[in-house]
XYZ file of C-alpha atoms in Angstrom:
744
model
C 3.554 -3.533 -0.941
C 5.384 -4.648 -4.065
C 7.111 -7.863 -2.975
C 6.337 -10.996 -0.995
C 7.421 -10.876 2.609
C 11.062 -10.959 3.604
C 12.896 -11.544 0.338
C 16.379 -10.961 1.666
C 17.919 -9.940 -1.650
C 15.794 -6.819 -1.898
C 17.456 -3.635 -0.751
C 14.018 -2.045 -0.774
C 12.959 -3.972 2.319
C 15.967 -3.035 4.464
C 14.131 -0.387 6.470
C 11.846 -3.040 7.901
C 14.497 -3.487 10.588
C 15.198 0.208 11.180
C 13.103 0.494 14.357
C 15.492 -0.310 17.187
C 13.682 1.812 19.774
C 13.044 0.279 23.181
C 9.306 0.932 23.256
C 7.309 -1.024 25.860
C 5.599 -4.325 25.061
C 2.809 -6.211 26.812
C 4.344 -9.653 27.097
C 7.529 -11.268 28.278
C 9.202 -14.354 26.872
C 6.782 -17.066 25.779
C 7.237 -20.680 24.818
C 7.055 -21.405 21.099
C 4.324 -23.600 19.758
C 4.719 -25.330 16.409
C 1.904 -25.296 13.870
C 2.777 -27.573 11.004
C 1.276 -26.953 7.630
C -0.391 -29.836 5.867
C -1.221 -29.413 2.222
C -4.925 -28.771 1.809
C -6.428 -31.309 -0.519
C -9.882 -32.489 -1.417
C -12.893 -31.493 -3.455
C -13.618 -27.954 -4.519
C -16.859 -26.030 -4.628
C -18.932 -24.947 -7.562
C -16.862 -21.885 -8.510
C -16.292 -20.915 -12.097
C -12.945 -20.171 -13.723
C -12.771 -16.997 -15.768
C -10.163 -16.696 -18.509
C -9.789 -13.134 -19.770
C -9.852 -12.517 -23.490
C -11.336 -9.060 -24.058
C -9.225 -5.979 -24.699
C -11.678 -3.467 -23.232
C -10.595 -1.152 -20.389
C -12.536 -0.635 -17.177
C -13.434 2.111 -14.742
C -13.313 1.973 -10.972
C -15.493 2.812 -8.018
C -14.797 4.877 -4.970
C -12.093 3.703 -2.622
C -12.202 3.145 1.083
C -12.607 6.794 1.955
C -15.115 8.223 -0.526
C -18.162 10.091 0.620
C -21.181 7.754 0.467
C -22.730 7.368 -2.982
C -26.383 8.307 -3.458
C -28.824 5.434 -3.072
C -29.761 3.362 -6.118
C -32.966 1.329 -6.470
C -31.356 -1.888 -5.215
C -28.936 -0.241 -2.784
C -28.464 -1.306 0.789
C -25.846 -3.025 2.905
C -25.790 -6.792 2.486
C -26.303 -9.104 5.447
C -25.284 -12.192 3.476
C -22.828 -12.836 0.659
C -24.582 -14.105 -2.442
C -21.899 -16.117 -4.253
C -20.305 -19.543 -3.904
C -16.777 -19.515 -2.487
C -13.869 -19.943 -4.882
C -11.371 -22.708 -4.057
C -7.674 -22.070 -3.620
C -5.680 -22.332 -6.855
C -2.109 -22.564 -8.143
C -3.063 -22.111 -11.801
C -1.759 -19.275 -13.954
C -5.121 -17.608 -14.447
C -7.726 -15.645 -12.588
C -10.326 -17.833 -10.900
C -13.541 -15.963 -10.234
C -16.800 -16.738 -8.444
C -19.508 -18.353 -10.573
C -21.934 -15.873 -12.097
C -19.324 -13.179 -12.679
C -17.278 -12.126 -15.693
C -13.848 -10.539 -15.635
C -11.916 -8.843 -18.434
C -8.383 -7.486 -18.696
C -8.658 -3.787 -19.458
C -5.435 -1.825 -18.874
C -1.920 -3.253 -18.716
C 1.692 -2.139 -18.498
C 2.656 -0.300 -21.681
C -0.828 0.436 -22.998
C -0.699 3.761 -24.906
C -2.349 6.850 -23.430
C -2.254 9.137 -26.480
C -3.551 8.720 -30.023
C -0.014 8.876 -31.437
C 1.675 6.431 -29.050
C 2.377 3.102 -30.735
C 0.714 -0.131 -29.620
C 2.699 -2.046 -27.020
C 4.899 -4.776 -28.492
C 5.904 -6.242 -25.112
C 9.251 -7.490 -26.357
C 11.545 -5.071 -24.545
C 11.922 -2.665 -27.486
C 9.100 -0.294 -26.525
C 9.848 3.332 -25.629
C 7.857 6.467 -24.721
C 6.848 5.166 -21.287
C 5.849 8.660 -20.210
C 2.797 8.179 -22.431
C 2.045 4.577 -21.479
C 0.578 2.735 -18.532
C 3.205 2.305 -15.840
C 4.191 -0.902 -14.076
C 2.969 -2.686 -10.927
C -0.604 -1.357 -10.856
C -1.553 -0.866 -7.195
C -4.122 1.242 -5.357
C -6.681 3.124 -7.452
C -9.754 5.338 -7.237
C -12.697 6.141 -9.508
C -13.814 9.682 -10.390
C -17.118 9.869 -12.247
C -17.620 11.969 -15.373
C -20.975 13.198 -16.580
C -21.954 12.921 -20.231
C -20.681 16.477 -20.756
C -17.269 15.603 -19.319
C -17.746 17.436 -16.032
C -17.127 15.978 -12.587
C -19.958 13.828 -11.252
C -20.682 11.867 -8.076
C -23.215 9.473 -9.572
C -22.148 8.511 -13.106
C -21.393 4.797 -13.374
C -20.642 4.459 -17.089
C -17.908 7.050 -17.601
C -15.112 8.285 -15.400
C -11.444 8.654 -14.626
C -9.369 5.951 -13.053
C -6.338 7.119 -11.036
C -3.902 4.212 -10.634
C -0.679 3.905 -8.652
C 2.300 2.339 -10.427
C 4.260 1.174 -7.439
C 7.426 -0.443 -8.707
C 8.785 -2.852 -11.305
C 9.764 -6.499 -11.514
C 13.484 -6.922 -10.920
C 15.899 -9.565 -9.738
C 19.155 -7.617 -9.571
C 18.770 -3.919 -10.400
C 17.357 -4.229 -13.918
C 13.614 -4.094 -14.642
C 14.326 -6.971 -16.953
C 10.935 -7.412 -18.642
C 11.227 -3.821 -19.951
C 14.462 -4.431 -21.833
C 15.000 -6.541 -24.940
C 17.839 -8.607 -23.481
C 16.839 -8.255 -19.844
C 18.931 -5.162 -19.282
C 22.087 -4.527 -17.291
C 22.431 -5.897 -13.781
C 25.893 -4.450 -13.154
C 26.984 -0.861 -12.604
C 26.971 1.505 -14.335
C 23.430 1.211 -15.678
C 22.806 2.603 -19.188
C 20.816 5.841 -19.265
C 18.390 4.388 -21.831
C 17.425 1.662 -19.358
C 17.205 3.986 -16.373
C 15.010 6.433 -18.285
C 12.512 3.643 -18.954
C 12.519 2.541 -15.331
C 11.961 5.988 -13.835
C 9.087 6.551 -16.258
C 7.116 3.416 -15.348
C 6.875 4.523 -11.696
C 4.261 7.005 -10.469
C 0.568 7.412 -11.309
C -1.776 7.082 -14.302
C -5.000 8.975 -14.830
C -6.980 7.420 -17.673
C -10.505 7.979 -18.952
C -12.826 4.954 -18.919
C -16.094 4.624 -20.789
C -18.755 1.944 -20.984
C -20.486 1.351 -24.317
C -23.291 -1.161 -24.095
C -21.881 -3.793 -21.761
C -18.243 -3.214 -22.708
C -15.727 -1.045 -20.891
C -12.837 0.546 -22.798
C -10.336 3.252 -22.115
C -10.330 6.375 -24.260
C -6.823 6.365 -25.679
C -6.875 9.970 -26.894
C -8.700 11.488 -23.904
C -7.598 14.959 -22.836
C -7.857 13.722 -19.239
C -5.199 11.021 -19.681
C -2.052 11.743 -17.721
C 1.141 10.177 -16.400
C 3.076 11.312 -13.360
C 6.533 9.733 -13.075
C 9.518 9.743 -10.751
C 10.688 12.972 -12.428
C 7.470 15.036 -12.579
C 7.661 18.303 -10.621
C 5.595 18.195 -7.408
C 4.829 20.962 -4.913
C 5.529 20.663 -1.178
C 2.887 21.964 1.203
C 2.125 21.943 4.904
C 4.406 22.419 7.918
C 7.609 21.363 6.124
C 7.182 23.615 3.085
C 10.345 25.704 2.754
C 11.996 23.996 5.721
C 15.764 23.522 5.836
C 15.276 19.733 5.665
C 13.690 20.064 2.194
C 16.305 22.289 0.547
C 18.192 20.728 -2.354
C 20.138 21.719 -5.438
C 16.885 21.376 -7.393
C 14.778 23.356 -4.918
C 16.940 25.786 -2.995
C 13.880 27.152 -1.182
C 12.537 23.716 -0.200
C 9.110 24.178 -1.804
C 9.144 21.543 -4.537
C 10.695 18.266 -5.568
C 10.594 15.815 -8.441
C 8.355 12.820 -8.664
C 6.365 10.499 -6.501
C 7.804 7.079 -5.877
C 6.795 3.565 -4.867
C 3.132 4.537 -4.685
C 1.080 1.885 -2.937
C -2.294 2.574 -1.320
C -4.628 5.413 -2.180
C -7.411 7.530 -0.789
C -10.247 9.668 -2.088
C -10.916 12.881 -0.229
C -14.407 14.073 0.758
C -13.846 16.944 -1.697
C -13.177 14.605 -4.628
C -9.397 14.591 -5.089
C -6.997 11.646 -5.265
C -4.463 10.721 -2.577
C -1.516 8.414 -3.143
C 0.893 7.055 -0.532
C 4.658 6.841 -1.028
C 5.826 3.562 0.506
C 9.298 2.011 -0.009
C 10.956 5.055 -1.551
C 14.175 4.898 0.485
C 15.562 1.915 -1.435
C 15.883 3.924 -4.642
C 18.645 6.057 -3.115
C 22.261 5.177 -2.522
C 24.249 6.570 0.384
C 27.988 6.079 -0.076
C 30.377 5.003 2.636
C 31.974 7.995 4.308
C 28.846 10.128 4.297
C 28.501 9.970 8.095
C 31.839 11.710 8.452
C 31.081 14.142 5.621
C 27.972 15.199 7.527
C 29.989 15.566 10.711
C 27.993 12.691 12.233
C 25.216 15.206 12.843
C 21.619 14.371 13.667
C 20.787 13.836 9.979
C 22.755 10.592 10.244
C 20.377 9.407 12.974
C 17.369 10.259 10.820
C 18.783 8.584 7.728
C 19.440 5.357 9.592
C 15.943 5.421 11.096
C 14.560 5.697 7.569
C 16.621 2.844 6.185
C 19.708 4.512 4.734
C 22.844 3.723 6.676
C 26.019 4.808 4.929
C 27.174 2.259 2.375
C 23.584 1.392 1.401
C 23.230 0.482 -2.264
C 20.224 1.573 -4.300
C 17.660 -0.856 -5.634
C 18.203 -0.093 -9.339
C 21.479 1.842 -9.561
C 19.792 4.797 -11.254
C 22.495 7.099 -9.885
C 25.081 5.370 -12.074
C 23.522 6.320 -15.435
C 25.490 9.556 -15.818
C 26.406 12.883 -14.301
C 23.191 14.649 -15.287
C 21.084 16.025 -12.458
C 18.281 13.504 -13.004
C 20.703 10.729 -12.055
C 22.765 12.568 -9.414
C 19.616 13.167 -7.325
C 19.611 9.485 -6.324
C 22.920 9.971 -4.420
C 21.683 10.897 -0.965
C 24.966 12.248 0.350
C 26.761 15.430 1.260
C 28.941 16.035 -1.776
C 28.844 19.844 -1.826
C 30.335 22.513 0.387
C 27.219 24.438 1.359
C 25.945 24.454 4.916
C 22.292 24.136 3.861
C 22.379 21.411 1.189
C 21.495 23.666 -1.742
C 24.462 22.451 -3.791
C 23.837 18.692 -3.566
C 21.178 16.085 -2.740
C 21.949 15.318 0.910
C 18.299 16.241 1.718
C 16.679 14.692 -1.349
C 15.244 11.703 0.491
C 13.394 14.062 2.848
C 11.195 14.951 -0.125
C 9.833 11.380 -0.302
C 7.523 9.502 2.056
C 4.322 11.527 2.038
C 0.661 11.408 1.186
C 0.415 13.200 -2.162
C -2.740 14.905 -3.445
C -3.825 15.211 -7.090
C -6.835 16.712 -8.855
C -7.556 14.039 -11.478
C -9.994 16.300 -13.321
C -7.280 18.888 -14.079
C -4.428 17.238 -15.984
C -2.277 20.383 -15.990
C -2.394 20.823 -12.202
C 0.616 19.821 -10.129
C 0.488 17.198 -7.409
C 1.076 18.363 -3.835
C 2.932 16.527 -1.050
C 0.976 17.048 2.190
C 3.742 17.046 4.809
C 1.280 17.598 7.659
C 0.324 13.915 7.478
C 3.854 12.819 8.368
C 6.653 11.062 6.531
C 7.013 7.289 6.595
C 6.301 4.231 4.427
C 2.741 5.242 3.614
C 0.095 2.834 2.493
C -3.486 4.077 2.043
C -5.217 7.037 3.676
C -8.719 6.524 5.102
C -10.911 9.432 6.170
C -13.314 9.500 9.058
C -16.936 9.816 7.954
C -17.408 13.523 7.156
C -19.781 15.248 9.579
C -20.641 18.918 9.193
C -19.085 20.981 11.953
C -16.684 18.218 13.075
C -13.013 17.838 12.304
C -11.779 15.275 9.789
C -9.366 12.476 10.644
C -7.061 10.690 8.206
C -5.866 7.224 9.274
C -2.577 5.777 8.002
C -0.197 2.872 8.505
C 3.603 2.672 8.224
C 4.342 -0.528 6.312
C 7.490 -1.928 7.856
C 8.180 -4.421 10.597
C 7.632 -2.949 14.064
C 6.303 0.380 12.789
C 3.271 2.386 13.825
C -0.324 3.410 13.123
C -1.020 7.151 12.790
C -3.888 9.571 12.395
C -4.040 13.223 11.400
C -6.861 15.472 12.643
C -7.594 18.660 10.715
C -7.659 21.996 12.482
C -10.660 22.944 10.348
C -14.115 21.434 10.846
C -15.783 19.898 7.817
C -18.155 22.023 5.778
C -20.579 20.273 3.431
C -20.105 23.162 1.000
C -16.623 21.795 0.301
C -17.893 18.490 -1.099
C -17.787 19.820 -4.672
C -15.328 22.729 -4.749
C -14.049 24.566 -7.800
C -10.462 24.246 -6.551
C -9.873 20.817 -5.007
C -6.212 21.395 -4.177
C -7.012 24.633 -2.327
C -9.610 22.677 -0.371
C -6.971 20.043 0.328
C -4.731 22.736 1.777
C -7.608 23.832 4.012
C -8.034 20.399 5.591
C -4.631 18.697 5.220
C -1.981 21.361 5.757
C -2.872 22.301 9.312
C -3.748 19.820 12.028
C -2.488 17.473 14.701
C -0.583 14.260 14.015
C -1.052 11.338 16.424
C 0.415 7.868 16.852
C -1.396 4.894 18.389
C -0.603 3.121 21.631
C -2.574 -0.079 22.286
C -3.266 -1.313 25.821
C -3.713 -4.919 26.950
C -7.292 -4.273 28.138
C -8.681 -3.543 24.652
C -8.354 0.221 24.896
C -5.839 2.596 23.389
C -4.785 6.200 23.101
C -3.715 8.565 20.363
C -0.551 10.377 21.427
C -0.002 13.720 19.757
C 3.385 14.168 18.121
C 4.641 17.614 19.040
C 7.647 19.025 20.850
C 5.814 19.176 24.156
C 5.170 15.426 24.015
C 8.831 14.457 23.550
C 10.159 13.262 26.942
C 13.196 15.055 28.270
C 14.827 11.653 28.662
C 14.726 11.064 24.886
C 18.150 12.001 23.554
C 18.433 10.019 20.296
C 17.385 12.975 18.149
C 16.876 16.671 18.879
C 13.818 18.006 17.055
C 14.297 21.568 15.855
C 10.607 22.397 15.453
C 7.210 20.972 14.560
C 8.150 20.607 10.884
C 11.121 18.464 11.921
C 8.681 16.194 13.774
C 6.514 15.750 10.645
C 9.552 14.942 8.488
C 10.977 12.551 11.089
C 7.786 11.378 12.770
C 9.114 7.809 13.175
C 11.648 9.171 15.637
C 8.962 11.173 17.424
C 6.778 8.055 17.657
C 9.732 6.168 19.129
C 10.142 8.901 21.704
C 6.545 8.765 22.975
C 6.424 4.969 23.261
C 3.997 4.066 20.459
C 3.090 0.399 19.949
C 5.184 -1.480 17.416
C 2.874 -3.272 15.016
C 3.040 -6.233 12.616
C 3.546 -4.172 9.461
C 0.528 -1.873 9.090
C -0.637 -1.960 5.482
C -3.911 -0.522 4.158
C -6.682 0.937 6.275
C -10.362 1.511 5.548
C -13.322 3.154 7.231
C -16.587 1.240 7.597
C -19.148 3.234 5.575
C -21.824 3.254 8.286
C -20.221 2.554 11.681
C -17.157 4.708 11.000
C -14.890 2.109 12.632
C -11.415 1.928 11.140
C -9.841 -1.317 9.935
C -6.093 -1.905 9.520
C -4.409 -4.826 7.777
C -1.323 -6.031 9.661
C 0.142 -8.152 6.936
C 2.801 -10.202 8.799
C 5.916 -9.849 10.933
C 8.794 -12.295 10.817
C 10.349 -10.535 13.828
C 7.753 -11.631 16.388
C 9.347 -14.188 18.680
C 8.261 -15.887 21.859
C 11.956 -15.920 22.752
C 13.759 -13.042 21.008
C 17.404 -13.622 20.234
C 19.569 -12.179 22.967
C 20.811 -8.772 21.939
C 18.375 -8.388 19.043
C 17.116 -4.828 18.668
C 14.340 -5.765 16.240
C 12.788 -9.030 17.464
C 9.680 -8.556 19.602
C 7.574 -10.634 21.921
C 3.850 -10.821 21.133
C 1.478 -8.330 22.737
C -2.296 -8.010 22.893
C -2.708 -6.141 19.604
C -0.131 -8.379 17.898
C -0.703 -11.565 19.904
C 0.702 -14.366 17.788
C 4.236 -15.708 17.511
C 4.440 -19.217 16.095
C 6.153 -21.430 13.554
C 4.332 -22.102 10.304
C 5.588 -24.647 7.801
C 5.784 -23.832 4.099
C 6.642 -27.232 2.747
C 9.769 -28.096 4.704
C 10.649 -24.473 5.465
C 9.872 -23.130 8.930
C 8.478 -19.591 8.939
C 8.631 -17.838 12.282
C 6.898 -14.848 13.786
C 3.417 -13.901 12.624
C 3.599 -15.215 9.037
C -0.112 -14.905 8.234
C -1.066 -11.494 9.634
C -4.351 -10.141 10.992
C -6.889 -7.320 10.594
C -7.326 -4.973 13.547
C -10.147 -2.478 13.991
C -10.563 0.656 16.088
C -13.626 2.423 17.489
C -13.073 6.044 18.431
C -14.392 7.239 21.791
C -17.877 8.749 21.378
C -17.529 8.174 17.636
C -15.445 11.335 17.364
C -12.686 11.629 14.774
C -10.862 13.985 17.137
C -10.973 11.556 20.086
C -7.706 10.766 21.848
C -8.860 7.363 23.160
C -10.381 4.303 21.495
C -11.291 0.648 21.896
C -10.062 -2.084 19.593
C -10.309 -5.736 18.669
C -9.082 -8.038 15.923
C -11.605 -8.664 13.156
C -9.786 -11.603 11.524
C -6.602 -13.620 11.933
C -5.029 -14.939 8.753
C -4.335 -18.669 9.047
C -4.521 -22.011 7.320
C -7.861 -23.691 7.979
C -6.366 -26.734 9.721
C -4.001 -24.745 11.972
C -4.263 -24.876 15.770
C -7.361 -22.898 16.824
C -5.852 -22.211 20.243
C -2.831 -20.238 19.048
C -2.996 -19.728 15.263
C -6.403 -20.080 13.569
C -8.079 -17.878 16.145
C -10.904 -16.902 13.776
C -11.776 -20.568 13.069
C -11.387 -20.089 9.315
C -12.541 -22.848 6.974
C -11.015 -23.909 3.661
C -13.347 -21.427 1.898
C -12.075 -18.583 4.083
C -8.427 -19.151 4.952
C -5.853 -16.623 3.808
C -2.425 -15.219 4.589
C -0.889 -11.735 4.571
C -3.856 -9.365 4.228
C -2.803 -6.209 2.402
C -5.356 -4.296 0.318
C -8.529 -3.371 2.217
C -11.544 -1.530 0.793
C -15.170 -1.149 1.880
C -17.882 -1.008 -0.779
C -20.180 1.977 -0.332
C -22.902 0.193 -2.273
C -22.988 -3.086 -0.327
C -20.931 -2.567 2.844
C -18.710 -5.526 1.886
C -15.169 -5.460 3.267
C -12.904 -6.602 0.428
C -9.629 -8.166 1.606
C -6.693 -8.666 -0.762
C -3.499 -10.606 -0.122
C 0.180 -10.139 -0.923
C 1.442 -13.419 0.384
C 4.762 -15.206 0.538
C 3.858 -17.653 3.311
C 0.988 -19.659 1.835
C 1.960 -19.664 -1.845
C 2.835 -23.359 -1.811
C -0.919 -23.931 -1.486
C -2.540 -21.031 -3.336
C -1.855 -17.918 -5.348
C -2.819 -14.569 -3.863
C -6.529 -13.918 -3.495
C -9.407 -11.608 -2.654
C -12.081 -12.332 -0.064
C -15.373 -10.666 0.767
C -16.400 -10.120 4.371
C -19.400 -8.680 6.177
C -17.948 -7.628 9.541
C -19.757 -6.778 12.735
C -18.514 -4.147 15.138
C -15.727 -3.693 17.671
C -16.550 -5.707 20.768
C -18.912 -8.219 19.125
C -16.612 -11.109 20.059
C -14.771 -11.922 23.252
C -11.473 -11.807 25.052
C -9.279 -14.827 24.404
C -6.247 -15.948 26.334
C -3.405 -17.393 24.293
C -1.598 -19.951 26.490
C 1.868 -19.567 25.057
C 3.460 -21.169 28.132
C 2.718 -22.253 31.664
C 4.463 -19.131 32.905
C 2.771 -16.525 30.747
C -0.327 -15.990 28.650
C -1.398 -13.134 26.371
C -4.924 -11.759 26.361
C -6.334 -10.453 23.105
C -9.780 -9.438 21.821
C -11.248 -11.293 18.872
C -14.273 -10.284 16.828
C -17.213 -12.570 16.290
C -16.206 -15.619 14.243
C -17.222 -15.380 10.586
C -19.766 -17.724 9.067
C -20.010 -19.173 5.570
C -22.385 -16.300 4.758
C -20.161 -13.501 6.072
C -16.672 -14.413 4.798
C -15.616 -16.276 1.671
C -13.062 -16.266 -1.105
C -14.187 -14.402 -4.251
C -11.139 -14.536 -6.526
C -7.693 -16.109 -6.884
C -5.045 -14.554 -9.119
C -2.415 -15.961 -11.504
C 1.061 -17.142 -10.536
C 3.406 -14.943 -8.507
C 1.012 -11.999 -8.398
C -0.319 -9.714 -5.695
C -4.009 -8.822 -5.679
C -4.333 -5.127 -4.955
C -6.298 -1.985 -5.664
C -10.080 -2.076 -5.691
C -12.712 0.424 -6.714
C -16.331 0.384 -7.765
C -18.635 2.565 -9.806
C -21.170 4.376 -7.592
C -23.920 1.851 -8.391
C -21.759 -1.017 -7.108
C -22.286 -2.998 -10.312
C -18.780 -2.702 -11.734
C -15.587 -3.483 -9.847
C -11.976 -2.970 -10.850
C -8.970 -4.608 -9.237
C -5.300 -4.864 -10.084
C -3.168 -7.918 -10.732
C 0.338 -6.833 -9.778
C 3.640 -8.384 -10.872
C 2.464 -11.791 -12.214
C 5.508 -13.965 -12.885
C 7.790 -11.912 -10.631
C 9.808 -14.978 -9.646
C 10.962 -15.456 -13.232
C 14.746 -15.414 -13.443
C 16.342 -12.531 -15.288
C 18.510 -15.032 -17.181
C 15.325 -16.600 -18.616
C 13.864 -13.434 -20.118
C 14.416 -14.732 -23.659
C 12.666 -18.047 -23.002
C 8.908 -17.668 -22.389
C 8.613 -21.343 -21.478
C 10.564 -20.540 -18.321
C 8.377 -17.626 -17.229
C 6.559 -18.489 -14.028
C 3.546 -16.677 -15.492
C 2.476 -15.641 -18.966
C -0.584 -13.736 -17.792
C -2.348 -11.810 -19.320
C -1.121 -12.952 -22.749
C -2.292 -16.498 -21.937
C -5.748 -14.985 -21.452
C -5.698 -13.437 -24.910
C -4.658 -9.920 -23.956
C -2.003 -8.023 -25.887
C 1.164 -8.904 -27.722
C 4.130 -10.943 -26.501
C 4.307 -13.420 -23.649
C 6.085 -11.343 -21.028
C 3.838 -11.066 -17.961
C 2.336 -7.645 -17.292
C 0.663 -5.979 -14.339
C -2.884 -5.110 -15.324
C -6.294 -3.850 -14.250
C -9.321 -6.112 -14.659
C -13.008 -5.219 -14.666
C -15.575 -7.474 -12.983
C -19.327 -7.486 -13.509
C -22.119 -9.755 -12.375
C -23.766 -11.653 -15.203
C -27.282 -10.764 -14.032
C -26.395 -7.065 -13.842
C -26.590 -6.896 -10.049
C -24.271 -5.458 -7.461
C -20.934 -7.179 -6.933
C -21.136 -9.660 -4.045
C -24.938 -9.734 -3.874
């Protein structure tokens, strides 16, 4: 996610209220209970503060879905965290656990070719197609041997694939990119729009360690940028479908770009997956388009995916001229054809997928895997690969009241595919054909995966008529509505435990949970067992309603089978302030060394088994900047059922995991001002970690772009990295001073 929760001025968050389906819930109206926030004060622990001054670049380790790395001499899952907790912080720097060193290594604008000029960071830079993009997000590490070939064990050289999700804006303009802050009114100049489209997408960059120092190889032949305009292939059930036909691709087999890339995944065959999240907000849909379309079923689908007619675009890219690269952002019927091949009425149907890339082959094209469904994708987590058994891919739809999904391959896993010569062909083998399911959670701690196919759509569902199975994959939100899936509190990242195979989902927050929904509201929900909290939380003098702090849910498949259609579940952790009511809010009994809000990024270390939890918080930022915690979780069912006494008339039962201890959950890092902590990867030996600091200083006013003293953050320049004082998203590298594994 690229913004704090519920900033009303952002068009890009509008689809969070697009689910108006009447799916069943577990609870009726409850009485509200107020939990007032008191500022946390007092002494802090013995954590160290790390200020970053080096200009080296770092490499990353496998993400939450890699195949397990080979054992190293000191390998083994940890039973106890070996560092002192970091206190909460509001300072404009990165605070890191004592005994660790962190260095800024790769920031917005850094050049990726030998001939690209150094980044001036004053708004005059160009050539963004050959520079690091903006808003670094999810990332994965791909080892390189000394000869430059793919490796599974190398920990001193590799490729880092990084999502560039979005850009910092207040009103349309990505103002830190432009010398004078850019143009906030329409039309937008083409020179500004061209910069902004180029800083979206993905980077692949070679990393190399020399001695104890990491640096990126600026002239590496592996370095690559994919932007919002790069040609991408379409594969899977929707390839060539009528819903994908546009003026650019009259046969519906390709599109341009990948957009608003958030979470990632690493396949068991060694390719990179990236999820397209809040892509809909980049398109405009003019008033009158409903009538132009004849009020056909495409209007229903567009509204369900956040584009009612009259919707303005986030950046106004469509206004930069009449050229095709700008016209594509007008998602409307402007032509006369019956199939959409003379306009871009179907253009938005080409966004919202899991996209696969072979990072080792810079000339290969990315592929959109439509079999995995179309929605606001976060990360993609694989089941543990087992020879002869089918693979599952778990995914969340990051919007209020949306769903959790899984895809199960038709083909059983073969160990021979772990190191294929053609990774994208292997991806087609496992990701283009399979079953797509959506989750329904029951109040007794069980649940079921409901397959999304035409046979499952009830005859009583009349909101949308699905033409075929491809239509269901393109419009799977509507199919999930039809089968009564459980509306969740904004599913963000997911991760698979490296030994148990249980799947963890961050549910970051939901301002639409209410114990007493407003009469007539189609989007406010009562709490249910899997989303059991609805309370008022105070941020200073501002009351925040719903589930402001979020929680982490986990699922155990029946018989440990990725293809199972039933599961059990509980809630690993509830985000909360330490001094909040333990009966209704702080259900995990978090202490001041453990409390957090809005869990987002979620990655398991293959080397240590640590569950790394990252926050993108707007609810607790009066007390602390966003952070990263380390946890050593148990298993589903290791806690107990708890009844939440919301009122004398009604209670909600939920299932809570075993309470963490000081040894099994603690804060590891706190970021600079106005940032999100996101993206985490490790080298196979677990001794080097890379994370991303996204959008520091994002609450700076566009009008203040010329006055650095008014920036809410000057990181990383205040840590000695790079030119200029404009804040920049960046990757940092973390190592332990004694050379051990991170977290040990």
